[in-house]
Every structure is written in structure tokens, then in C-alpha cells.
PDB file of C-alpha atoms in Angstrom:
ATOM      1  CA  UNK A   1       4.605  -3.210  27.648  1.00 92.00           C
ATOM      2  CA  UNK A   2       2.377  -0.197  28.655  1.00 96.00           C
ATOM      3  CA  UNK A   3      -0.408  -1.081  30.480  1.00 97.00           C
ATOM      4  CA  UNK A   4      -3.659   1.083  31.118  1.00 98.00           C
ATOM      5  CA  UNK A   5      -5.744   1.292  33.907  1.00 97.00           C
ATOM      6  CA  UNK A   6      -9.726   0.765  34.220  1.00 98.00           C
ATOM      7  CA  UNK A   7     -11.959   2.500  36.558  1.00 96.00           C
ATOM      8  CA  UNK A   8     -12.025  -0.620  38.303  1.00 96.00           C
ATOM      9  CA  UNK A   9      -8.523  -0.852  38.979  1.00 96.00           C
ATOM     10  CA  UNK A  10      -8.091  -3.636  36.104  1.00 97.00           C
ATOM     11  CA  UNK A  11      -4.738  -2.939  34.332  1.00 97.00           C
ATOM     12  CA  UNK A  12      -4.906  -4.095  30.431  1.00 98.00           C
ATOM     13  CA  UNK A  13      -2.017  -4.210  28.020  1.00 98.00           C
ATOM     14  CA  UNK A  14      -1.905  -1.372  25.418  1.00 98.00           C
ATOM     15  CA  UNK A  15      -1.775  -4.094  22.767  1.00 98.00           C
ATOM     16  CA  UNK A  16      -4.406  -6.818  23.160  1.00 98.00           C
ATOM     17  CA  UNK A  17      -4.829  -9.980  21.443  1.00 98.00           C
ATOM     18  CA  UNK A  18      -8.110 -10.258  19.453  1.00 97.00           C
ATOM     19  CA  UNK A  19      -8.666 -14.053  19.769  1.00 96.00           C
ATOM     20  CA  UNK A  20     -10.882 -14.236  16.886  1.00 93.00           C
ATOM     21  CA  UNK A  21      -8.384 -15.269  14.202  1.00 90.00           C
ATOM     22  CA  UNK A  22      -6.665 -17.725  16.431  1.00 92.00           C
ATOM     23  CA  UNK A  23      -8.698 -20.679  14.257  1.00 90.00           C
ATOM     24  CA  UNK A  24      -9.933 -24.110  15.841  1.00 92.00           C
ATOM     25  CA  UNK A  25      -6.222 -25.854  15.750  1.00 93.00           C
ATOM     26  CA  UNK A  26      -5.567 -25.782  19.453  1.00 95.00           C
ATOM     27  CA  UNK A  27      -1.617 -26.456  19.107  1.00 95.00           C
ATOM     28  CA  UNK A  28      -1.681 -23.555  16.684  1.00 95.00           C
ATOM     29  CA  UNK A  29      -3.689 -21.459  18.783  1.00 95.00           C
ATOM     30  CA  UNK A  30      -1.062 -22.141  21.520  1.00 96.00           C
ATOM     31  CA  UNK A  31       1.919 -20.898  19.763  1.00 96.00           C
ATOM     32  CA  UNK A  32       0.176 -17.657  19.302  1.00 96.00           C
ATOM     33  CA  UNK A  33      -0.778 -17.248  22.740  1.00 96.00           C
ATOM     34  CA  UNK A  34       2.456 -18.130  24.072  1.00 95.00           C
ATOM     35  CA  UNK A  35       4.184 -15.531  21.778  1.00 96.00           C
ATOM     36  CA  UNK A  36       1.550 -12.831  22.877  1.00 96.00           C
ATOM     37  CA  UNK A  37       2.575 -13.896  26.374  1.00 95.00           C
ATOM     38  CA  UNK A  38       6.110 -13.710  25.766  1.00 95.00           C
ATOM     39  CA  UNK A  39       5.520 -10.289  24.223  1.00 96.00           C
ATOM     40  CA  UNK A  40       4.133  -8.569  27.123  1.00 96.00           C
ATOM     41  CA  UNK A  41       0.461  -8.981  26.000  1.00 97.00           C
ATOM     42  CA  UNK A  42      -1.870  -9.378  29.226  1.00 97.00           C
ATOM     43  CA  UNK A  43      -5.252  -8.801  27.640  1.00 98.00           C
ATOM     44  CA  UNK A  44      -6.959 -11.358  25.700  1.00 98.00           C
ATOM     45  CA  UNK A  45     -10.037 -10.511  23.737  1.00 98.00           C
ATOM     46  CA  UNK A  46     -12.648 -13.066  22.503  1.00 97.00           C
ATOM     47  CA  UNK A  47     -16.420 -13.387  22.238  1.00 96.00           C
ATOM     48  CA  UNK A  48     -19.174 -15.898  23.033  1.00 95.00           C
ATOM     49  CA  UNK A  49     -20.071 -15.804  19.248  1.00 90.00           C
ATOM     50  CA  UNK A  50     -16.347 -16.363  17.872  1.00 91.00           C
ATOM     51  CA  UNK A  51     -16.634 -20.017  16.557  1.00 87.00           C
ATOM     52  CA  UNK A  52     -19.945 -20.486  18.461  1.00 88.00           C
ATOM     53  CA  UNK A  53     -18.510 -20.932  21.554  1.00 87.00           C
ATOM     54  CA  UNK A  54     -15.031 -22.677  20.729  1.00 93.00           C
ATOM     55  CA  UNK A  55     -12.884 -19.717  20.790  1.00 96.00           C
ATOM     56  CA  UNK A  56     -13.848 -18.949  24.440  1.00 97.00           C
ATOM     57  CA  UNK A  57     -13.145 -23.122  24.934  1.00 96.00           C
ATOM     58  CA  UNK A  58      -9.506 -22.812  23.343  1.00 96.00           C
ATOM     59  CA  UNK A  59      -8.671 -19.177  25.037  1.00 96.00           C
ATOM     60  CA  UNK A  60      -9.935 -21.160  28.655  1.00 94.00           C
ATOM     61  CA  UNK A  61      -7.379 -24.109  27.814  1.00 94.00           C
ATOM     62  CA  UNK A  62      -4.427 -22.213  26.811  1.00 94.00           C
ATOM     63  CA  UNK A  63      -4.760 -19.490  29.219  1.00 92.00           C
ATOM     64  CA  UNK A  64      -5.422 -21.794  32.285  1.00 88.00           C
ATOM     65  CA  UNK A  65      -1.372 -21.894  33.135  1.00 84.00           C
ATOM     66  CA  UNK A  66      -1.382 -18.135  33.123  1.00 81.00           C
ATOM     67  CA  UNK A  67      -4.537 -17.034  34.673  1.00 68.00           C
ATOM     68  CA  UNK A  68      -2.927 -14.865  37.336  1.00 71.00           C
ATOM     69  CA  UNK A  69      -1.206 -12.760  35.435  1.00 81.00           C
ATOM     70  CA  UNK A  70      -3.929 -12.188  32.327  1.00 93.00           C
ATOM     71  CA  UNK A  71      -6.986 -10.357  31.930  1.00 96.00           C
ATOM     72  CA  UNK A  72      -9.806 -11.893  29.611  1.00 97.00           C
ATOM     73  CA  UNK A  73     -12.403  -9.857  27.990  1.00 98.00           C
ATOM     74  CA  UNK A  74     -15.671 -11.551  26.306  1.00 98.00           C
ATOM     75  CA  UNK A  75     -18.480 -10.572  24.604  1.00 97.00           C
ATOM     76  CA  UNK A  76     -22.471 -11.226  25.004  1.00 97.00           C
ATOM     77  CA  UNK A  77     -25.777 -10.458  22.948  1.00 94.00           C
ATOM     78  CA  UNK A  78     -25.905 -12.846  20.260  1.00 90.00           C
ATOM     79  CA  UNK A  79     -28.306 -16.076  20.867  1.00 86.00           C
ATOM     80  CA  UNK A  80     -26.394 -18.534  18.666  1.00 84.00           C
ATOM     81  CA  UNK A  81     -27.155 -22.510  17.730  1.00 84.00           C
ATOM     82  CA  UNK A  82     -23.679 -24.183  17.599  1.00 83.00           C
ATOM     83  CA  UNK A  83     -24.947 -27.086  15.619  1.00 82.00           C
ATOM     84  CA  UNK A  84     -26.773 -25.307  13.062  1.00 84.00           C
ATOM     85  CA  UNK A  85     -24.152 -22.232  13.179  1.00 86.00           C
ATOM     86  CA  UNK A  86     -26.890 -19.697  13.385  1.00 90.00           C
ATOM     87  CA  UNK A  87     -27.485 -16.799  15.546  1.00 88.00           C
ATOM     88  CA  UNK A  88     -29.853 -13.366  16.297  1.00 87.00           C
ATOM     89  CA  UNK A  89     -29.449 -10.491  17.982  1.00 91.00           C
ATOM     90  CA  UNK A  90     -30.795 -10.897  21.971  1.00 94.00           C
ATOM     91  CA  UNK A  91     -29.473  -8.185  24.509  1.00 95.00           C
ATOM     92  CA  UNK A  92     -32.322  -9.216  26.859  1.00 96.00           C
ATOM     93  CA  UNK A  93     -31.413  -9.267  30.781  1.00 96.00           C
ATOM     94  CA  UNK A  94     -32.207 -13.302  30.809  1.00 96.00           C
ATOM     95  CA  UNK A  95     -29.888 -13.721  27.856  1.00 96.00           C
ATOM     96  CA  UNK A  96     -26.679 -11.909  29.514  1.00 97.00           C
ATOM     97  CA  UNK A  97     -27.458 -13.698  32.736  1.00 96.00           C
ATOM     98  CA  UNK A  98     -27.694 -16.678  31.449  1.00 96.00           C
ATOM     99  CA  UNK A  99     -24.849 -16.391  28.832  1.00 97.00           C
ATOM    100  CA  UNK A 100     -22.265 -15.695  31.392  1.00 98.00           C
ATOM    101  CA  UNK A 101     -22.656 -19.144  33.216  1.00 96.00           C
ATOM    102  CA  UNK A 102     -21.671 -20.769  29.418  1.00 96.00           C
ATOM    103  CA  UNK A 103     -18.893 -18.299  28.979  1.00 97.00           C
ATOM    104  CA  UNK A 104     -17.380 -19.101  32.329  1.00 98.00           C
ATOM    105  CA  UNK A 105     -17.602 -22.613  31.580  1.00 97.00           C
ATOM    106  CA  UNK A 106     -16.041 -22.298  28.371  1.00 96.00           C
ATOM    107  CA  UNK A 107     -13.325 -20.373  29.933  1.00 96.00           C
ATOM    108  CA  UNK A 108     -12.744 -22.052  32.945  1.00 94.00           C
ATOM    109  CA  UNK A 109     -13.270 -19.156  35.085  1.00 95.00           C
ATOM    110  CA  UNK A 110     -15.383 -18.264  38.026  1.00 95.00           C
ATOM    111  CA  UNK A 111     -14.953 -14.860  37.312  1.00 97.00           C
ATOM    112  CA  UNK A 112     -14.653 -12.568  34.138  1.00 97.00           C
ATOM    113  CA  UNK A 113     -12.750  -9.756  34.090  1.00 97.00           C
ATOM    114  CA  UNK A 114     -14.634  -7.868  31.377  1.00 98.00           C
ATOM    115  CA  UNK A 115     -17.883  -8.512  29.880  1.00 98.00           C
ATOM    116  CA  UNK A 116     -19.040  -6.340  26.660  1.00 98.00           C
ATOM    117  CA  UNK A 117     -22.448  -6.077  25.206  1.00 98.00           C
ATOM    118  CA  UNK A 118     -21.444  -7.209  21.269  1.00 95.00           C
ATOM    119  CA  UNK A 119     -22.975  -4.533  19.293  1.00 92.00           C
ATOM    120  CA  UNK A 120     -26.802  -2.617  20.303  1.00 91.00           C
ATOM    121  CA  UNK A 121     -29.101  -0.382  18.553  1.00 92.00           C
ATOM    122  CA  UNK A 122     -31.179   2.721  19.997  1.00 93.00           C
ATOM    123  CA  UNK A 123     -34.139   0.465  20.084  1.00 94.00           C
ATOM    124  CA  UNK A 124     -32.939  -1.916  22.632  1.00 95.00           C
ATOM    125  CA  UNK A 125     -33.887  -1.871  26.139  1.00 97.00           C
ATOM    126  CA  UNK A 126     -30.890  -0.753  27.215  1.00 97.00           C
ATOM    127  CA  UNK A 127     -31.851  -0.260  30.725  1.00 97.00           C
ATOM    128  CA  UNK A 128     -32.372  -3.785  31.074  1.00 97.00           C
ATOM    129  CA  UNK A 129     -29.117  -4.470  29.507  1.00 98.00           C
ATOM    130  CA  UNK A 130     -27.207  -2.334  32.108  1.00 98.00           C
ATOM    131  CA  UNK A 131     -29.526  -4.004  34.968  1.00 98.00           C
ATOM    132  CA  UNK A 132     -27.915  -7.466  33.785  1.00 98.00           C
ATOM    133  CA  UNK A 133     -24.150  -6.482  33.955  1.00 98.00           C
ATOM    134  CA  UNK A 134     -24.728  -4.580  36.859  1.00 98.00           C
ATOM    135  CA  UNK A 135     -26.377  -7.394  38.773  1.00 98.00           C
ATOM    136  CA  UNK A 136     -23.273  -9.592  37.102  1.00 98.00           C
ATOM    137  CA  UNK A 137     -21.154  -7.424  39.140  1.00 98.00           C
ATOM    138  CA  UNK A 138     -22.793  -7.612  42.563  1.00 98.00           C
ATOM    139  CA  UNK A 139     -23.177 -11.292  42.216  1.00 98.00           C
ATOM    140  CA  UNK A 140     -19.020 -11.210  41.521  1.00 98.00           C
ATOM    141  CA  UNK A 141     -19.368 -13.231  38.016  1.00 98.00           C
ATOM    142  CA  UNK A 142     -17.722 -10.210  36.278  1.00 98.00           C
ATOM    143  CA  UNK A 143     -15.352  -7.244  37.172  1.00 98.00           C
ATOM    144  CA  UNK A 144     -16.649  -4.718  34.662  1.00 98.00           C
ATOM    145  CA  UNK A 145     -18.363  -4.097  31.762  1.00 98.00           C
ATOM    146  CA  UNK A 146     -18.303  -2.122  28.645  1.00 98.00           C
ATOM    147  CA  UNK A 147     -19.868  -2.324  24.957  1.00 98.00           C
ATOM    148  CA  UNK A 148     -18.840  -3.020  21.248  1.00 97.00           C
ATOM    149  CA  UNK A 149     -20.245  -0.627  18.988  1.00 96.00           C
ATOM    150  CA  UNK A 150     -19.614   1.882  16.327  1.00 93.00           C
ATOM    151  CA  UNK A 151     -23.059   3.577  16.783  1.00 96.00           C
ATOM    152  CA  UNK A 152     -22.816   7.301  18.398  1.00 96.00           C
ATOM    153  CA  UNK A 153     -26.174   7.218  19.875  1.00 96.00           C
ATOM    154  CA  UNK A 154     -25.701   4.028  21.686  1.00 97.00           C
ATOM    155  CA  UNK A 155     -22.239   4.673  22.991  1.00 97.00           C
ATOM    156  CA  UNK A 156     -23.529   8.301  24.235  1.00 97.00           C
ATOM    157  CA  UNK A 157     -26.429   6.662  25.867  1.00 97.00           C
ATOM    158  CA  UNK A 158     -24.173   4.104  27.772  1.00 98.00           C
ATOM    159  CA  UNK A 159     -21.678   7.048  28.606  1.00 98.00           C
ATOM    160  CA  UNK A 160     -24.603   8.719  30.200  1.00 97.00           C
ATOM    161  CA  UNK A 161     -26.652   6.094  31.900  1.00 98.00           C
ATOM    162  CA  UNK A 162     -24.223   2.996  32.847  1.00 98.00           C
ATOM    163  CA  UNK A 163     -21.005   2.476  34.414  1.00 98.00           C
ATOM    164  CA  UNK A 164     -19.261   1.011  31.423  1.00 98.00           C
ATOM    165  CA  UNK A 165     -15.350   0.854  31.380  1.00 98.00           C
ATOM    166  CA  UNK A 166     -14.661  -0.065  27.765  1.00 98.00           C
ATOM    167  CA  UNK A 167     -15.845   0.969  24.419  1.00 98.00           C
ATOM    168  CA  UNK A 168     -14.849  -1.310  21.536  1.00 98.00           C
ATOM    169  CA  UNK A 169     -14.444   0.606  18.360  1.00 97.00           C
ATOM    170  CA  UNK A 170     -13.162   0.434  14.821  1.00 97.00           C
ATOM    171  CA  UNK A 171     -10.637   2.994  15.055  1.00 98.00           C
ATOM    172  CA  UNK A 172      -7.451   3.701  13.092  1.00 98.00           C
ATOM    173  CA  UNK A 173      -5.591   6.139  11.226  1.00 98.00           C
ATOM    174  CA  UNK A 174      -7.463   5.821   8.153  1.00 97.00           C
ATOM    175  CA  UNK A 175     -10.938   5.211  10.184  1.00 97.00           C
ATOM    176  CA  UNK A 176     -10.409   8.243  12.521  1.00 98.00           C
ATOM    177  CA  UNK A 177     -14.480   8.373  13.376  1.00 97.00           C
ATOM    178  CA  UNK A 178     -13.921   7.682  16.994  1.00 97.00           C
ATOM    179  CA  UNK A 179     -12.205  11.002  17.133  1.00 97.00           C
ATOM    180  CA  UNK A 180     -15.812  12.727  17.354  1.00 95.00           C
ATOM    181  CA  UNK A 181     -16.241  10.938  20.639  1.00 97.00           C
ATOM    182  CA  UNK A 182     -12.987  11.196  22.311  1.00 97.00           C
ATOM    183  CA  UNK A 183     -13.537  14.027  24.509  1.00 96.00           C
ATOM    184  CA  UNK A 184     -16.852  12.597  25.749  1.00 97.00           C
ATOM    185  CA  UNK A 185     -15.374   8.910  26.315  1.00 98.00           C
ATOM    186  CA  UNK A 186     -12.572  10.635  28.122  1.00 97.00           C
ATOM    187  CA  UNK A 187     -14.706  12.767  30.464  1.00 97.00           C
ATOM    188  CA  UNK A 188     -16.186   9.516  31.502  1.00 98.00           C
ATOM    189  CA  UNK A 189     -13.045   7.838  32.406  1.00 97.00           C
ATOM    190  CA  UNK A 190     -13.942   4.881  29.698  1.00 98.00           C
ATOM    191  CA  UNK A 191     -11.091   3.376  27.628  1.00 98.00           C
ATOM    192  CA  UNK A 192     -10.978   2.672  23.966  1.00 98.00           C
ATOM    193  CA  UNK A 193     -10.206  -0.887  22.813  1.00 98.00           C
ATOM    194  CA  UNK A 194      -9.370  -0.153  19.200  1.00 98.00           C
ATOM    195  CA  UNK A 195     -10.124  -2.765  16.671  1.00 97.00           C
ATOM    196  CA  UNK A 196      -9.381  -2.663  13.044  1.00 96.00           C
ATOM    197  CA  UNK A 197      -5.994  -0.956  14.004  1.00 97.00           C
ATOM    198  CA  UNK A 198      -4.272  -1.888  10.679  1.00 96.00           C
ATOM    199  CA  UNK A 199      -7.894  -1.501   8.435  1.00 96.00           C
ATOM    200  CA  UNK A 200      -7.621  -5.138   7.301  1.00 93.00           C
ATOM    201  CA  UNK A 201      -3.805  -4.795   6.151  1.00 94.00           C
ATOM    202  CA  UNK A 202      -4.481  -1.473   4.514  1.00 96.00           C
ATOM    203  CA  UNK A 203      -1.962   0.193   6.953  1.00 97.00           C
ATOM    204  CA  UNK A 204       0.952  -2.424   6.530  1.00 94.00           C
ATOM    205  CA  UNK A 205       3.577  -3.200   4.232  1.00 92.00           C
ATOM    206  CA  UNK A 206       1.510  -4.993   1.732  1.00 93.00           C
ATOM    207  CA  UNK A 207      -0.751  -2.117   1.542  1.00 95.00           C
ATOM    208  CA  UNK A 208      -0.895  -1.952  -2.176  1.00 92.00           C
ATOM    209  CA  UNK A 209      -1.872  -5.527  -2.725  1.00 94.00           C
ATOM    210  CA  UNK A 210      -4.393  -5.375  -0.170  1.00 95.00           C
ATOM    211  CA  UNK A 211      -5.656  -2.063  -1.532  1.00 95.00           C
ATOM    212  CA  UNK A 212      -6.241  -3.814  -5.047  1.00 93.00           C
ATOM    213  CA  UNK A 213      -7.633  -6.794  -3.411  1.00 93.00           C
ATOM    214  CA  UNK A 214      -9.847  -5.645  -0.970  1.00 95.00           C
ATOM    215  CA  UNK A 215     -10.734  -2.049  -1.683  1.00 96.00           C
ATOM    216  CA  UNK A 216     -12.109  -1.505  -5.235  1.00 94.00           C
ATOM    217  CA  UNK A 217     -14.937  -0.239  -4.034  1.00 94.00           C
ATOM    218  CA  UNK A 218     -13.036   2.398  -2.059  1.00 95.00           C
ATOM    219  CA  UNK A 219     -13.512   2.907   2.088  1.00 95.00           C
ATOM    220  CA  UNK A 220     -15.609   5.201   3.968  1.00 94.00           C
ATOM    221  CA  UNK A 221     -15.485   8.787   2.500  1.00 94.00           C
ATOM    222  CA  UNK A 222     -12.892   7.313   0.243  1.00 96.00           C
ATOM    223  CA  UNK A 223     -13.270   6.032  -3.614  1.00 96.00           C
ATOM    224  CA  UNK A 224     -10.886   3.819  -4.818  1.00 96.00           C
ATOM    225  CA  UNK A 225      -8.683   6.729  -6.463  1.00 96.00           C
ATOM    226  CA  UNK A 226      -8.636   8.945  -3.251  1.00 96.00           C
ATOM    227  CA  UNK A 227      -7.384   5.926  -1.284  1.00 97.00           C
ATOM    228  CA  UNK A 228      -4.842   4.791  -3.779  1.00 97.00           C
ATOM    229  CA  UNK A 229      -3.604   8.298  -3.776  1.00 97.00           C
ATOM    230  CA  UNK A 230      -3.889   8.627   0.194  1.00 97.00           C
ATOM    231  CA  UNK A 231      -2.015   5.362   0.772  1.00 97.00           C
ATOM    232  CA  UNK A 232       0.733   6.091  -1.954  1.00 96.00           C
ATOM    233  CA  UNK A 233       1.345   9.545  -0.006  1.00 97.00           C
ATOM    234  CA  UNK A 234       1.836   7.966   3.506  1.00 97.00           C
ATOM    235  CA  UNK A 235       3.985   5.532   1.768  1.00 96.00           C
ATOM    236  CA  UNK A 236       6.424   7.766   0.455  1.00 96.00           C
ATOM    237  CA  UNK A 237       6.260   9.790   3.499  1.00 96.00           C
ATOM    238  CA  UNK A 238       6.898   7.135   5.943  1.00 97.00           C
ATOM    239  CA  UNK A 239       8.647   3.836   6.223  1.00 92.00           C
ATOM    240  CA  UNK A 240       6.057   1.435   7.836  1.00 95.00           C
ATOM    241  CA  UNK A 241       2.584   1.989   7.960  1.00 97.00           C
ATOM    242  CA  UNK A 242       1.754  -0.104  10.668  1.00 97.00           C
ATOM    243  CA  UNK A 243       3.746   1.829  13.292  1.00 97.00           C
ATOM    244  CA  UNK A 244       2.167   5.085  11.827  1.00 98.00           C
ATOM    245  CA  UNK A 245      -1.369   4.091  12.606  1.00 98.00           C
ATOM    246  CA  UNK A 246      -0.255   2.257  16.011  1.00 98.00           C
ATOM    247  CA  UNK A 247       1.435   5.400  17.243  1.00 98.00           C
ATOM    248  CA  UNK A 248      -1.447   7.724  16.136  1.00 98.00           C
ATOM    249  CA  UNK A 249      -3.801   5.381  18.148  1.00 98.00           C
ATOM    250  CA  UNK A 250      -0.860   5.466  21.410  1.00 98.00           C
ATOM    251  CA  UNK A 251      -1.426   9.058  21.142  1.00 97.00           C
ATOM    252  CA  UNK A 252      -4.707   9.002  22.764  1.00 98.00           C
ATOM    253  CA  UNK A 253      -5.061   9.364  26.461  1.00 96.00           C
ATOM    254  CA  UNK A 254      -8.362   7.367  26.205  1.00 98.00           C
ATOM    255  CA  UNK A 255      -6.824   4.475  24.638  1.00 98.00           C
ATOM    256  CA  UNK A 256      -7.145   1.240  26.836  1.00 98.00           C
ATOM    257  CA  UNK A 257      -5.916  -1.384  24.312  1.00 98.00           C
ATOM    258  CA  UNK A 258      -4.999  -1.807  20.815  1.00 98.00           C
ATOM    259  CA  UNK A 259      -6.928  -4.888  19.983  1.00 98.00           C
ATOM    260  CA  UNK A 260      -4.551  -6.843  17.001  1.00 96.00           C
ATOM    261  CA  UNK A 261      -5.314 -10.254  15.870  1.00 93.00           C
ATOM    262  CA  UNK A 262      -2.584 -12.747  14.261  1.00 93.00           C
ATOM    263  CA  UNK A 263      -2.821 -15.766  12.381  1.00 91.00           C
ATOM    264  CA  UNK A 264       0.738 -16.816  13.176  1.00 93.00           C
ATOM    265  CA  UNK A 265       3.234 -15.800  15.942  1.00 94.00           C
ATOM    266  CA  UNK A 266       5.406 -14.312  13.098  1.00 95.00           C
ATOM    267  CA  UNK A 267       2.560 -11.511  12.032  1.00 94.00           C
ATOM    268  CA  UNK A 268       1.976 -11.011  16.241  1.00 96.00           C
ATOM    269  CA  UNK A 269       5.800 -10.361  16.328  1.00 96.00           C
ATOM    270  CA  UNK A 270       5.609  -8.021  13.523  1.00 95.00           C
ATOM    271  CA  UNK A 271       2.721  -6.025  15.364  1.00 95.00           C
ATOM    272  CA  UNK A 272       4.663  -5.730  18.578  1.00 97.00           C
ATOM    273  CA  UNK A 273       7.792  -4.417  16.615  1.00 96.00           C
ATOM    274  CA  UNK A 274       5.758  -1.427  15.090  1.00 97.00           C
ATOM    275  CA  UNK A 275       4.195  -0.853  18.227  1.00 97.00           C
ATOM    276  CA  UNK A 276       7.407  -0.430  19.874  1.00 97.00           C
ATOM    277  CA  UNK A 277       8.594   2.112  17.385  1.00 96.00           C
ATOM    278  CA  UNK A 278       8.529   5.436  18.584  1.00 93.00           C
ATOM    279  CA  UNK A 279       7.244   8.486  16.533  1.00 96.00           C
ATOM    280  CA  UNK A 280       7.586  12.116  17.098  1.00 96.00           C
ATOM    281  CA  UNK A 281       4.469  14.147  17.713  1.00 96.00           C
ATOM    282  CA  UNK A 282       5.014  16.097  14.901  1.00 97.00           C
ATOM    283  CA  UNK A 283       5.306  12.766  12.501  1.00 97.00           C
ATOM    284  CA  UNK A 284       1.944  11.651  14.068  1.00 98.00           C
ATOM    285  CA  UNK A 285       0.274  15.059  13.262  1.00 98.00           C
ATOM    286  CA  UNK A 286       1.976  15.069   9.700  1.00 98.00           C
ATOM    287  CA  UNK A 287       0.346  11.312   9.117  1.00 98.00           C
ATOM    288  CA  UNK A 288      -2.717  12.856  10.366  1.00 98.00           C
ATOM    289  CA  UNK A 289      -2.896  15.584   8.108  1.00 98.00           C
ATOM    290  CA  UNK A 290      -2.501  13.375   5.172  1.00 98.00           C
ATOM    291  CA  UNK A 291      -5.849  11.490   5.590  1.00 98.00           C
ATOM    292  CA  UNK A 292      -9.221  12.636   5.615  1.00 97.00           C
ATOM    293  CA  UNK A 293     -11.242  14.062   8.280  1.00 96.00           C
ATOM    294  CA  UNK A 294     -14.103  10.745   8.610  1.00 96.00           C
ATOM    295  CA  UNK A 295     -17.158  11.510  10.818  1.00 94.00           C
ATOM    296  CA  UNK A 296     -20.040   8.941  11.594  1.00 94.00           C
ATOM    297  CA  UNK A 297     -22.658   9.630   9.023  1.00 90.00           C
ATOM    298  CA  UNK A 298     -25.371   7.172  10.713  1.00 90.00           C
ATOM    299  CA  UNK A 299     -27.165   6.596  14.060  1.00 92.00           C
ATOM    300  CA  UNK A 300     -25.848   9.676  15.218  1.00 87.00           C
ATOM    301  CA  UNK A 301     -29.158  11.018  17.006  1.00 83.00           C
TER     302      UNK A 301
END
């Protein structure tokens, strides 16, 4: 599988496993993680908040035998109580500095490859958060850091004032808002981690069923009728919508990894098969012309 290099030299597979959907059954999770390794996936994405730390614990157990061959990314910023299953936003330096110790313990690691701020608002003390990540790099507890955000004003601040290496953002053929930021991101040598590439199943072979079950109120700038006609047009023109959206994402030089979740090994196999389906530049442009141009409406200044 194609690997893409971050500024620090870390290489991540162009498809990464989003681990939030692994569940809490260790044996079932192991079948998915082992399949990911067999398919060439070397980047695994988690967060301390997923299952209130349990997701990191499961990943730490399962990836220990592959430790020299894989890259792990986790996220921080939510102060949570596992027993009460509650959390609140806390991007403070103190919280970030303390949380890395807990994440490293749960992941069975001495050093985390990639540590990302799990959200963020323009009102945060962003310089304090940046100072925390820089300190963690100096202390050797992390190799690189980034943010997970869909707020353009937050993204731009970190691009201009920090040494982030990744930005995780919602990105698919339907949700093409990140196109507005691609040039700026690429100019700073930052790589995109594209989450939600299949738009909650809308861009799969189950698109009609998913549309009816999940999108009665439409999506972004689409009302239901707009979305229905767009999906129908895509299905008429292309055999497999998953392959279309994955090839669309692969066409951007700023792409670091497409983060795909999987609740079974079969689902993961299908995703990799569609990732490996080759499409021409003309086909990608045609698919892009069918969907709307979507721009960010909030948090732009």
C-alpha cells in the first residue's frame, strides 16, 4: 500500500484504520486489526475518549506484537470520567501534559507517534495547547502532533503558529469543504487525515438504503431531493461509489491517510478492494462535477 511521509519523516499508510468502531470485544477487535495488517495498513487512529480509554487499551494489547511496523495516532482534549461516562472540553497545557501519560500506559508505549488535539475553538488558549505539544516533543513522549478540526479559523491558526504535521477533517466526495483549505495546508507541508470518506455509508453499494434511513433531512447544502438525485446520478455513472470517493481523495497531494472504520474484517476487505480500484483522472473529474461545491459556512473568521 502507498505510504505518505509526514514532515518528521513518519510514514503512514494511505488507508488508516479508524479504531473507534472496533468495539469492546477483544477477540472480535483482533480479527479486524489482524486483517488491517494483512491488507498493508500501518496507521491506526484512536483517541483517549473512545470508550473512555478502553479503545486505547484494546489497541495497546493487539498492536504490541506489531510495534516496530505500525504508527499509532491518538487524540486529547476531552477531560473524561470513565465511571460516570461524562466528559468536558479541556485543551489546557496541564491536561495535555497529564493525559499523554495515561494514553501511553493504555497503549503500552513509551512514545506515541502522533498526538492530536481532539477539536478546538477559536476561543481556546491555542498558544498554551501548542506549547504543551512542543514540550511533549522535546521530552520525547511524542514524535509529532496535529489537530482534528473542521473549523477553518482554528485550522488556519495552527497552520500559521505551530508545527502541526496532520489535520484530521471530515472529507469525502459529497463533503468536499476541505478543498477550500487544500492549498494552504499543502503550502505548510501538512497532511490531511480524511475521516468520514464514505459519508456514513452514503457512498457505498448500500447508498439507497442509507439515504432513506439516515438522510431524510438532507446533508449540508443538499435537501433530501437534491441528495437523492445526486446519488442516483452517481450510481448511474459509476459501478461502485466507494471506489469513486476513495479515488477522489487519493487525487490530492496533501492527503496523508484515508481513515476508514470497520466493524468486521469483511467490511475492511471491501474498503481496501475499493481503494485499490483504479480510476482515471477524467473519471474523477466527472464524478466531482456531479456533486455540489460545498463551502464552510461557520467558523471562517
